């Protein structure tokens, strides 16, 4: 017999092979007692496990059942020769000796787990297994008569059953019976190596019944101890080997019992060690290839079930631990550092197995085990039978049996549980199981077969399915998953074994589905490999009948494009062959069709996660350093969904990809109506900015790889690189970007001109505590070493300096030593790995050391140091990752990935739809293109059904997220498929109306062709029912994509509006009802003239027809120039078309468009506006006339005329569109923008349009502005600028509509009025229209409304414009001077003078009102100045000067009444209390800038002659006004330094007025006085006004002390002298007359002769004037 517990492989090589452990072994830490749940959490699983965990109610007495089981086992034992001589007590249920319970011991269960015999007071055994007294021992144990006639005792196995039966006699409730006592005899049989397989099987069956019949329940006494004992027994089961079938039955029973134990009431009471042993046992059976396939598969099934239970418990551990996950991790850590460790199934020493020897290898105190089941000597044992043993062998066998019962005779006492620390299994055992399973996947471990890996993969898959998220929550398990599991999986998916590939892909998919939150970079690596493998690099084949524009969006290659491998010309690299690189995933590679299908299935499984692709989009596509996985996957599915992909994969791939693609759309459609959740998720706006930055970087990197300088310049121009002249800034970008070509980077930074950049680049490396070769390896992992020696030398030099920058490493003298050593390492690397160098010629360590002799500052390097470098280079080449061999490539890439894991962060997982809009916008093109292609090439109804649903959902998503481009393209594709919108207009000449019964049908070329195409009919139904009917308001370019005219087009445009084109074609062929034109008063337009069709009445026609009748019908129709009568087939096709279109809700669509709120009207309005001709097209529409009528001409003009012709349809389109747009606010917001753009285009292109069209368009535009002023799409400044840009001729013709439109705007809301009033172009229009008589009155009303508006619409922005406009109207009033001068002429001719009131003239009236309003604006000036925050001088110039300039201008207006009003207004403005202030002196400019220029203007001859009779009086008014203003501000002027200069200027002005040649006016005045008495005082005023005004000023100044002799006031001495001097020039004697007692200044006396001479000259001039 063998000991089944410590069975090992007989192969010495396998025995010597050790599998590296992930977790180190150490001392076990203190265990924290767990919290036991009241119920079994496993029971909560339900479903498939409900049958397994359910209990069966029994009809027999439980005690009798147990007794029966005891008798069954003992009966089987007695039939064996070994137990044939049992005592009577064994049968009757008693014991000849008392059963002694030993004292409680904590080592009892430990002893039960080990075959090592516990300390005993009995006789000691020797090394051979014999006792000191064999004979006495033999007679003392068997309970039978020996040779000497002594009584022999029963074997402990038999006596244990007898005692149990005895104890059961008084048991009333089996559930209160002690569990260890109940199980004890059965456990002895299970662990005894002397029992045969059938006996062991009976014991296992009995215990299984106890659990199944609920004889062992949660409330049973000492259940925990019993479970531990049972676990130890079945995992160390030993029995005699018999036939293989019986042996395997025992193993099957063990598997079944382990399942029952874990799922039973005490399953959660098992300890970590017990669980590990059970799992080890199960794994052993799974991996032992000598066992039958059935047993191994059964073991696998059992392992899967048990793992489901174990990992289900993982979900409840935190609850049991009180919610403290840290304690669980600490416990797992303690287990790692303690003795809880699970070895691989092929390296362990503990298993249940048939034995041929009782001598076992004891276990070490540290608990180590594995699940390997060995049968090394099983066959040898089967060759010998028990009956062939000799007598001596019987004795030896008996001894073996005795030894097998060691430590099984004692039942743990009731107090033992208190002294034992039995904690229910928890994270440690689960982690160990997970670790062993992961280690089984190691692809480079040859001891593990693919079958073992597949088994482990299946178990891991179940574990992930059950508790994947829980695994991610526990750091000890998560670290295994992130590192070892992913690393092994991602290598196994490159396997050519299809079964292994399938399982690896399944586990990888489950892992990502459950734990992807912590696998951000791992997921990217996995998916990138799948994309690279699956995406074909071939063009989509062109198929006849499929428009290539339908599938333009399908990508031909993924966006993830890896850089090609570097060149090998330098001899420092050994690139992997393409075939090997493809397996590594460095390139897509060619996989077998089955492998491709498996990968596609894996991708499809991932895409069935509702938010998977959305998560890819957010976590990868929107991050700068990550791949565009979402776009690549969608592109991959789209490309492989096309039928041609079956040529390089399998026929299952296209439907699989199509299903995945449609699932992606389905999930988005399902989330469409969900409430968007943004809290806790990335900001969509930020993600958009990141995507934009990512595109720039990719473009810049591509430029860099072609031309580094150009790439850096581009990136700097886009703000990616802050300063291209700063090496640090450039190096930071180059170091942090993985998309840069390593070869180009190495060549660029090694150039002499870029040495600062090279140094800055190396500053990003940390070489501290690294050997030279390690530092060099890190450096050359960032770029490829160039081929030129000079460039290499430069890099090595800078590297040596950087390596020694802080401190020289120990054993190295200086940087020169590092330089030489680095060169030697590079040479060694080339020598060791150059495939052209033979092995025997490669450099040895001695050669390497010899080359470096004496270069370390004159000394040698440490030999061990050189040994380490040599070994490192020989075993692992320094090369770029993509040039490594298979294992090194993946190990290096994986190492780099793990280093980036911390900085990459976790994956954002969400279920919100907030990112769907951006994702759909980025991915809709390949989706729609694929649906269109499949729709055109499909032939099965199931495919049509899915594609139709896909189109419908895409339209819903596009409409819901307002991705109008996608919706437009969907409409374009479906419209193209319908064939109802051909590029050429359909021929209607052969249209024939057929009367069939009471139904009239129009047979046409279009109807016949459409009726024969089922695919086109289906597309039409989808288009109108699924896409348009629900999304009228969202369609934009789908209607505007191309152009359609209201009537037939003479020359088809390059493109056509698909939908409106379809409607036009249907309408022209009488396939669409025409009543939609007249169902709303806004669309009352003349009907479209259509050619009268030929009518054929088939009603009552004879059914008989023949060749002659058909021929006669044809000849008659030919003679009458009628189309031939349609055939029955054509009529049938037409009826099919009619039925199909009847299924399309055309009338419903039209009714919705015309009757529902304005939003649904957007599509139709846009289509109508699209009918307006382009700017480059002549504004001519040629209407195809009815048969027999001449072609109509536009407005009667010849078609050859080059002048724009009036097209009423354009006006109608504009008017209808405008009316709909201004109907209500919703309509304005929906279609107002489109209408506004169309109207503006008409006005802007006025030169190519008729003036009536332009004028009406301008009116519509202003009307739309009035209704939509608060909309962002239309702005008053833009509209007004467009209208103001019209030329003079067009403005005159459009003056009245424009003015009316402005009136409607000014009656609109106040914000609009204010915005218009503040627009410069508005005032430009006003000033342009005021001179046009038809619009002058309306324009003035607009101006009055602005001026009188409260609160005032006059602001700082339009203040000057308003004054200019008012001034224009005042200037226009100069026409009133004609009436006044005519009156003057009648007076001179002594004609009767009619009573003429100039105010009756509208222009004069407007002018007077304008002047008055200009003055009224002066009240607004202080507030405007305060609001402007301008400096005093600037403010005065900006707000007072325009008023004074305007009023001054009107003071010289030829019309006297306007002039008088202007003078009055000017005076009031100049005397305004807000004008002058002692705080500033800017107001003094009223003299130099207002009054003085005004008087000088009045003195000009041309001004005087504009009104010879009235200008003289105006001059007097001006002089009087000047004096009055001076006196008014005299006090303030006295404090001004420029007063003297101002006063002298006034005297000069007065001098000019006195000598301005008024004689002419005096003559005319005297003539008038003699005739009319009303002018009798005029001469007196003119002669005396100036002197009298001066006298008043002088007297006031004298009274104020400003004009006094120097003796009285020396301060004003000069003022006195200059005044006297100036007055003596033109008014001699006045000064002396006013101040007779004042002495004459000496300067005046000196100039007296000159003054006298001037007086004489003045008198002569006056006499001449009077003559």
Coordinates of C-alpha atoms in Angstrom, one line a residue, residues 1223-1638:
X1223 CA -45.3 84.3 -36.1
X1224 CA -44.2 83.7 -32.5
X1225 CA -41.1 83.5 -30.4
X1226 CA -40.6 79.7 -30.9
X1227 CA -40.8 80.0 -34.6
X1228 CA -38.3 82.8 -34.5
X1229 CA -35.9 80.8 -32.5
X1230 CA -36.3 77.8 -34.7
X1231 CA -36.2 79.1 -38.3
X1232 CA -35.3 82.7 -37.9
X1233 CA -31.6 82.3 -38.4
X1234 CA -32.1 80.5 -41.8
X1235 CA -34.6 83.1 -42.9
X1236 CA -32.3 86.0 -41.9
X1237 CA -29.3 84.5 -43.7
X1238 CA -31.4 84.1 -46.9
X1239 CA -32.7 87.6 -46.7
X1240 CA -29.3 89.0 -46.1
X1241 CA -27.9 87.2 -49.0
X1242 CA -30.5 88.8 -51.2
X1243 CA -29.7 92.2 -50.0
X1244 CA -26.0 91.7 -50.2
X1245 CA -26.3 90.4 -53.7
X1246 CA -28.5 93.3 -54.7
X1247 CA -26.7 93.8 -58.0
X1248 CA -27.8 90.4 -59.2
X1249 CA -31.4 90.7 -58.1
X1250 CA -34.3 92.8 -59.1
X1251 CA -34.9 95.9 -57.1
X1252 CA -38.3 94.8 -56.0
X1253 CA -36.9 91.6 -54.6
X1254 CA -34.2 93.6 -52.8
X1255 CA -36.6 96.1 -51.4
X1256 CA -39.0 93.4 -50.2
X1257 CA -36.1 91.4 -48.8
X1258 CA -34.9 94.5 -46.9
X1259 CA -38.4 95.0 -45.5
X1260 CA -38.7 91.3 -44.5
X1261 CA -35.3 91.5 -42.9
X1262 CA -36.2 94.5 -40.7
X1263 CA -39.5 92.8 -39.9
X1264 CA -37.6 89.7 -38.8
X1265 CA -35.2 91.9 -36.8
X1266 CA -38.2 93.4 -35.0
X1267 CA -39.5 90.0 -34.0
X1268 CA -36.2 88.3 -33.2
X1269 CA -34.1 91.1 -31.6
X1270 CA -33.3 88.9 -28.6
X1271 CA -32.0 86.0 -30.7
X1272 CA -28.3 85.4 -31.1
X1273 CA -28.5 84.7 -34.8
X1274 CA -29.6 88.1 -35.9
X1275 CA -28.0 91.4 -34.8
X1276 CA -29.2 94.8 -35.6
X1277 CA -25.7 96.2 -36.5
X1278 CA -25.2 93.4 -39.1
X1279 CA -28.6 93.9 -40.7
X1280 CA -28.3 97.7 -40.8
X1281 CA -24.8 97.5 -42.2
X1282 CA -26.1 95.2 -45.0
X1283 CA -28.9 97.7 -45.9
X1284 CA -26.6 100.7 -45.6
X1285 CA -24.3 99.0 -48.1
X1286 CA -26.8 99.3 -50.9
X1287 CA -25.9 101.7 -53.7
X1288 CA -27.7 105.0 -54.2
X1289 CA -29.9 103.8 -57.0
X1290 CA -31.0 100.7 -55.1
X1291 CA -31.5 102.7 -51.9
X1292 CA -33.8 105.2 -53.7
X1293 CA -35.9 102.4 -55.1
X1294 CA -36.1 100.6 -51.8
X1295 CA -36.5 103.7 -49.7
X1296 CA -40.1 103.3 -48.8
X1297 CA -39.9 99.6 -47.7
X1298 CA -36.8 100.2 -45.8
X1299 CA -38.3 103.1 -44.0
X1300 CA -41.4 101.1 -43.1
X1301 CA -39.2 98.3 -41.9
X1302 CA -37.3 100.7 -39.7
X1303 CA -40.6 102.0 -38.4
X1304 CA -41.6 98.5 -37.3
X1305 CA -38.3 98.1 -35.6
X1306 CA -38.6 101.3 -33.7
X1307 CA -42.0 100.2 -32.5
X1308 CA -40.5 97.1 -31.2
X1309 CA -39.1 96.4 -27.7
X1310 CA -36.9 99.0 -26.0
X1311 CA -33.7 96.9 -26.1
X1312 CA -34.1 96.7 -29.9
X1313 CA -34.7 100.4 -30.2
X1314 CA -31.7 101.2 -28.1
X1315 CA -29.5 98.7 -30.1
X1316 CA -30.6 100.2 -33.4
X1317 CA -30.2 103.7 -32.1
X1318 CA -26.6 102.9 -31.1
X1319 CA -25.7 101.5 -34.5
X1320 CA -23.7 103.8 -36.8
X1321 CA -25.2 102.2 -39.9
X1322 CA -28.7 103.1 -38.7
X1323 CA -27.8 106.8 -38.8
X1324 CA -26.1 106.3 -42.1
X1325 CA -29.4 104.9 -43.5
X1326 CA -31.4 107.7 -41.9
X1327 CA -29.1 110.3 -43.4
X1328 CA -29.4 108.6 -46.7
X1329 CA -33.2 108.3 -46.7
X1330 CA -34.0 111.8 -45.5
X1331 CA -33.5 113.4 -48.8
X1332 CA -35.8 111.0 -50.6
X1333 CA -39.2 112.6 -50.6
X1334 CA -41.1 109.3 -50.4
X1335 CA -39.4 108.3 -47.3
X1336 CA -38.5 111.6 -45.7
X1337 CA -41.6 111.9 -43.6
X1338 CA -41.3 108.3 -42.3
X1339 CA -37.7 108.8 -41.5
X1340 CA -38.4 112.0 -39.6
X1341 CA -41.0 110.2 -37.5
X1342 CA -38.4 107.6 -36.7
X1343 CA -36.0 110.3 -35.6
X1344 CA -38.7 112.0 -33.5
X1345 CA -39.5 108.7 -31.8
X1346 CA -35.9 108.2 -30.9
X1347 CA -35.6 111.8 -29.5
X1348 CA -38.9 111.7 -27.6
X1349 CA -38.4 108.2 -26.2
X1350 CA -38.4 107.9 -22.5
X1351 CA -36.0 106.9 -21.2
X1352 CA -34.0 108.5 -23.9
X1353 CA -32.5 106.3 -26.5
X1354 CA -29.7 108.9 -27.0
X1355 CA -26.5 107.6 -25.5
X1356 CA -22.9 108.5 -25.7
X1357 CA -22.5 106.1 -28.7
X1358 CA -25.2 107.7 -30.9
X1359 CA -25.2 111.2 -29.5
X1360 CA -23.2 112.7 -32.4
X1361 CA -25.0 110.6 -35.0
X1362 CA -28.3 111.9 -33.8
X1363 CA -27.2 115.5 -34.0
X1364 CA -25.8 114.9 -37.5
X1365 CA -29.2 113.4 -38.6
X1366 CA -31.1 116.3 -37.1
X1367 CA -28.7 118.7 -38.7
X1368 CA -29.4 117.0 -42.1
X1369 CA -33.1 117.6 -41.7
X1370 CA -32.4 121.2 -40.7
X1371 CA -30.3 121.6 -43.8
X1372 CA -33.0 120.2 -45.9
X1373 CA -35.2 123.0 -44.6
X1374 CA -33.2 125.5 -46.6
X1375 CA -35.6 124.8 -49.4
X1376 CA -37.9 127.2 -47.5
X1377 CA -35.6 130.1 -48.5
X1378 CA -37.0 129.9 -52.0
X1379 CA -40.4 130.9 -50.7
X1380 CA -39.0 133.7 -48.6
X1381 CA -36.9 135.2 -51.4
X1382 CA -39.9 134.9 -53.8
X1383 CA -41.8 137.0 -51.3
X1384 CA -39.0 139.5 -51.1
X1385 CA -39.0 139.8 -54.9
X1386 CA -42.8 140.4 -54.9
X1387 CA -42.3 143.2 -52.4
X1388 CA -39.7 144.9 -54.5
X1389 CA -42.0 144.7 -57.5
X1390 CA -44.9 146.2 -55.4
X1391 CA -47.0 143.1 -56.0
X1392 CA -49.6 142.0 -53.6
X1393 CA -48.2 139.7 -51.0
X1394 CA -50.1 136.6 -50.0
X1395 CA -50.0 135.5 -46.5
X1396 CA -47.4 132.8 -46.7
X1397 CA -46.4 130.8 -43.7
X1398 CA -43.1 128.9 -44.2
X1399 CA -44.3 126.5 -41.5
X1400 CA -46.7 125.1 -44.1
X1401 CA -43.7 123.7 -45.8
X1402 CA -43.1 120.2 -44.4
X1403 CA -39.4 120.5 -44.9
X1404 CA -39.2 123.8 -43.0
X1405 CA -41.4 122.4 -40.3
X1406 CA -39.1 119.3 -39.9
X1407 CA -36.1 121.6 -39.9
X1408 CA -37.4 123.8 -37.2
X1409 CA -38.3 120.7 -35.1
X1410 CA -34.8 119.3 -35.7
X1411 CA -33.1 122.5 -34.6
X1412 CA -35.3 122.6 -31.5
X1413 CA -34.4 118.9 -30.7
X1414 CA -30.7 119.7 -31.2
X1415 CA -31.0 122.3 -28.5
X1416 CA -33.0 119.9 -26.3
X1417 CA -30.1 117.5 -26.4
X1418 CA -28.0 120.0 -24.4
X1419 CA -29.9 118.9 -21.3
X1420 CA -28.5 115.4 -21.8
X1421 CA -24.9 116.6 -22.0
X1422 CA -24.0 116.7 -18.2
X1423 CA -25.3 113.1 -17.7
X1424 CA -23.4 111.9 -20.8
X1425 CA -20.2 113.6 -19.6
X1426 CA -20.6 111.9 -16.2
X1427 CA -21.2 108.5 -17.8
X1428 CA -18.3 108.8 -20.2
X1429 CA -15.5 109.1 -17.6
X1430 CA -13.6 111.2 -20.2
X1431 CA -11.3 114.0 -19.3
X1432 CA -12.8 117.4 -19.1
X1433 CA -11.5 118.7 -22.4
X1434 CA -12.3 115.5 -24.3
X1435 CA -15.8 115.3 -22.8
X1436 CA -16.5 118.9 -23.6
X1437 CA -15.3 118.4 -27.2
X1438 CA -17.3 115.1 -27.5
X1439 CA -20.7 116.4 -26.2
X1440 CA -20.9 120.2 -26.3
X1441 CA -19.1 120.8 -29.6
X1442 CA -21.5 118.8 -31.8
X1443 CA -24.5 120.8 -30.5
X1444 CA -22.7 124.1 -31.1
X1445 CA -21.5 123.1 -34.5
X1446 CA -25.0 122.0 -35.6
X1447 CA -26.6 125.1 -34.3
X1448 CA -23.9 127.3 -35.7
X1449 CA -24.5 125.6 -39.1
X1450 CA -28.2 126.4 -38.9
X1451 CA -27.5 130.0 -37.9
X1452 CA -26.3 130.5 -41.5
X1453 CA -29.2 128.5 -43.0
X1454 CA -30.7 130.4 -46.0
X1455 CA -34.2 130.0 -44.5
X1456 CA -34.8 132.9 -42.1
X1457 CA -37.1 131.1 -39.8
X1458 CA -34.8 128.2 -39.4
X1459 CA -32.0 130.7 -38.8
X1460 CA -33.9 132.6 -36.2
X1461 CA -34.8 129.3 -34.4
X1462 CA -31.2 128.3 -34.6
X1463 CA -30.0 131.6 -33.0
X1464 CA -32.5 131.3 -30.3
X1465 CA -31.5 127.7 -29.6
X1466 CA -27.8 128.6 -29.7
X1467 CA -28.3 131.3 -27.2
X1468 CA -30.1 129.1 -24.9
X1469 CA -27.5 126.5 -25.2
X1470 CA -24.7 128.9 -24.6
X1471 CA -26.4 130.3 -21.6
X1472 CA -27.1 126.8 -20.2
X1473 CA -26.1 126.7 -16.5
X1474 CA -24.4 123.3 -17.0
X1475 CA -22.0 124.7 -19.7
X1476 CA -19.6 126.8 -17.7
X1477 CA -18.0 126.1 -14.3
X1478 CA -15.1 127.6 -12.3
X1479 CA -13.7 124.1 -12.0
X1480 CA -12.7 123.9 -15.6
X1481 CA -12.0 126.2 -18.5
X1482 CA -12.9 124.1 -21.4
X1483 CA -16.2 126.0 -21.8
X1484 CA -14.2 129.1 -22.9
X1485 CA -13.9 127.4 -26.3
X1486 CA -17.4 128.6 -27.0
X1487 CA -15.8 131.8 -28.2
X1488 CA -13.0 130.5 -30.3
X1489 CA -14.9 127.4 -31.6
X1490 CA -18.5 128.6 -31.8
X1491 CA -19.1 132.4 -31.8
X1492 CA -16.1 133.6 -33.6
X1493 CA -16.4 131.0 -36.5
X1494 CA -20.1 131.8 -36.7
X1495 CA -19.6 135.5 -37.2
X1496 CA -16.8 134.9 -39.6
X1497 CA -19.0 132.6 -41.5
X1498 CA -21.7 135.3 -41.6
X1499 CA -19.2 137.7 -43.0
X1500 CA -18.5 135.5 -46.0
X1501 CA -20.1 136.9 -49.2
X1502 CA -21.6 133.6 -50.3
X1503 CA -23.4 133.3 -47.0
X1504 CA -24.6 136.9 -47.2
X1505 CA -25.9 136.4 -50.7
X1506 CA -27.9 133.3 -49.8
X1507 CA -30.3 135.7 -48.1
X1508 CA -29.3 139.3 -48.7
X1509 CA -32.2 140.8 -46.8
X1510 CA -32.0 138.6 -43.8
X1511 CA -28.3 138.1 -43.3
X1512 CA -27.7 141.6 -42.1
X1513 CA -30.1 141.1 -39.3
X1514 CA -28.4 137.8 -38.6
X1515 CA -25.0 139.5 -38.3
X1516 CA -26.5 141.9 -35.8
X1517 CA -27.9 139.0 -33.9
X1518 CA -24.5 137.3 -33.9
X1519 CA -22.8 140.4 -32.6
X1520 CA -25.4 140.9 -29.9
X1521 CA -25.1 137.2 -29.0
X1522 CA -21.3 137.5 -28.7
X1523 CA -21.6 140.5 -26.4
X1524 CA -24.3 138.9 -24.3
X1525 CA -22.3 135.7 -23.8
X1526 CA -19.2 137.6 -22.9
X1527 CA -21.0 139.6 -20.3
X1528 CA -22.7 136.5 -18.9
X1529 CA -19.5 134.8 -18.2
X1530 CA -17.5 137.9 -17.4
X1531 CA -16.9 136.9 -13.8
X1532 CA -15.6 133.5 -14.7
X1533 CA -13.6 134.9 -17.6
X1534 CA -11.8 137.3 -15.2
X1535 CA -10.2 134.4 -13.5
X1536 CA -9.0 133.0 -16.8
X1537 CA -5.5 133.8 -18.1
X1538 CA -6.8 134.2 -21.6
X1539 CA -9.3 136.8 -20.9
X1540 CA -7.2 139.7 -22.4
X1541 CA -6.7 137.8 -25.6
X1542 CA -10.4 136.9 -25.8
X1543 CA -11.4 140.5 -25.2
X1544 CA -9.1 141.7 -27.9
X1545 CA -10.5 139.1 -30.3
X1546 CA -14.0 140.3 -29.6
X1547 CA -12.9 143.8 -30.4
X1548 CA -11.5 142.7 -33.6
X1549 CA -14.7 140.8 -34.5
X1550 CA -16.7 144.0 -33.7
X1551 CA -14.3 146.0 -35.9
X1552 CA -14.9 143.6 -38.8
X1553 CA -18.7 143.8 -38.3
X1554 CA -18.6 147.6 -38.3
X1555 CA -16.6 147.6 -41.5
X1556 CA -18.2 144.6 -43.3
X1557 CA -19.6 146.6 -46.2
X1558 CA -23.2 146.9 -44.9
X1559 CA -23.8 149.9 -47.1
X1560 CA -25.4 147.7 -49.7
X1561 CA -27.8 146.4 -47.3
X1562 CA -28.6 149.8 -46.0
X1563 CA -29.6 151.0 -49.5
X1564 CA -32.0 148.1 -49.8
X1565 CA -33.3 148.6 -46.4
X1566 CA -34.1 152.3 -46.9
X1567 CA -36.0 151.3 -50.0
X1568 CA -38.0 148.8 -48.2
X1569 CA -38.7 151.2 -45.4
X1570 CA -40.3 153.7 -47.7
X1571 CA -42.7 151.1 -48.9
X1572 CA -43.5 149.1 -45.8
X1573 CA -43.5 150.5 -42.4
X1574 CA -42.6 147.3 -40.7
X1575 CA -38.9 147.8 -41.7
X1576 CA -38.6 151.4 -40.4
X1577 CA -36.5 150.5 -37.4
X1578 CA -34.2 148.0 -39.2
X1579 CA -31.5 150.6 -40.2
X1580 CA -31.4 151.9 -36.7
X1581 CA -30.7 148.4 -35.4
X1582 CA -28.0 147.6 -37.8
X1583 CA -26.2 151.0 -37.3
X1584 CA -26.4 151.1 -33.6
X1585 CA -26.3 147.4 -32.6
X1586 CA -22.5 147.1 -32.5
X1587 CA -21.7 150.3 -30.7
X1588 CA -24.5 149.9 -28.3
X1589 CA -23.3 146.4 -27.4
X1590 CA -19.8 147.5 -26.9
X1591 CA -20.9 150.4 -24.6
X1592 CA -22.8 147.9 -22.5
X1593 CA -19.8 145.7 -22.2
X1594 CA -17.4 148.5 -21.4
X1595 CA -19.7 149.9 -18.7
X1596 CA -20.3 146.5 -17.1
X1597 CA -16.5 145.8 -17.2
X1598 CA -15.9 149.2 -15.6
X1599 CA -18.4 148.6 -12.9
X1600 CA -16.9 145.3 -12.2
X1601 CA -13.5 146.7 -11.8
X1602 CA -12.1 144.9 -14.8
X1603 CA -11.7 148.1 -16.9
X1604 CA -10.1 150.8 -15.0
X1605 CA -7.2 153.2 -15.4
X1606 CA -3.8 151.8 -14.5
X1607 CA -3.6 154.1 -11.6
X1608 CA -6.8 152.7 -10.1
X1609 CA -6.1 149.0 -10.9
X1610 CA -2.6 148.2 -12.1
X1611 CA -3.7 144.5 -12.6
X1612 CA -5.8 145.4 -15.6
X1613 CA -3.5 148.1 -17.0
X1614 CA -2.9 146.3 -20.2
X1615 CA -6.6 145.6 -20.7
X1616 CA -7.3 149.3 -20.3
X1617 CA -4.6 150.3 -22.8
X1618 CA -5.5 147.7 -25.4
X1619 CA -9.2 148.5 -25.2
X1620 CA -8.7 152.2 -25.7
X1621 CA -6.3 151.5 -28.5
X1622 CA -8.6 149.1 -30.4
X1623 CA -11.7 151.2 -29.9
X1624 CA -10.0 154.3 -31.3
X1625 CA -9.5 152.4 -34.5
X1626 CA -13.1 151.8 -35.4
X1627 CA -15.1 153.8 -32.9
X1628 CA -13.0 156.8 -32.1
X1629 CA -14.1 158.9 -29.2
X1630 CA -16.3 156.2 -27.6
X1631 CA -13.8 155.4 -24.9
X1632 CA -13.4 159.1 -24.0
X1633 CA -17.1 159.6 -24.1
X1634 CA -17.6 156.7 -21.6
X1635 CA -14.6 157.6 -19.4
X1636 CA -14.1 161.3 -19.8
X1637 CA -12.0 161.7 -16.7
X1638 CA -9.6 159.0 -17.5

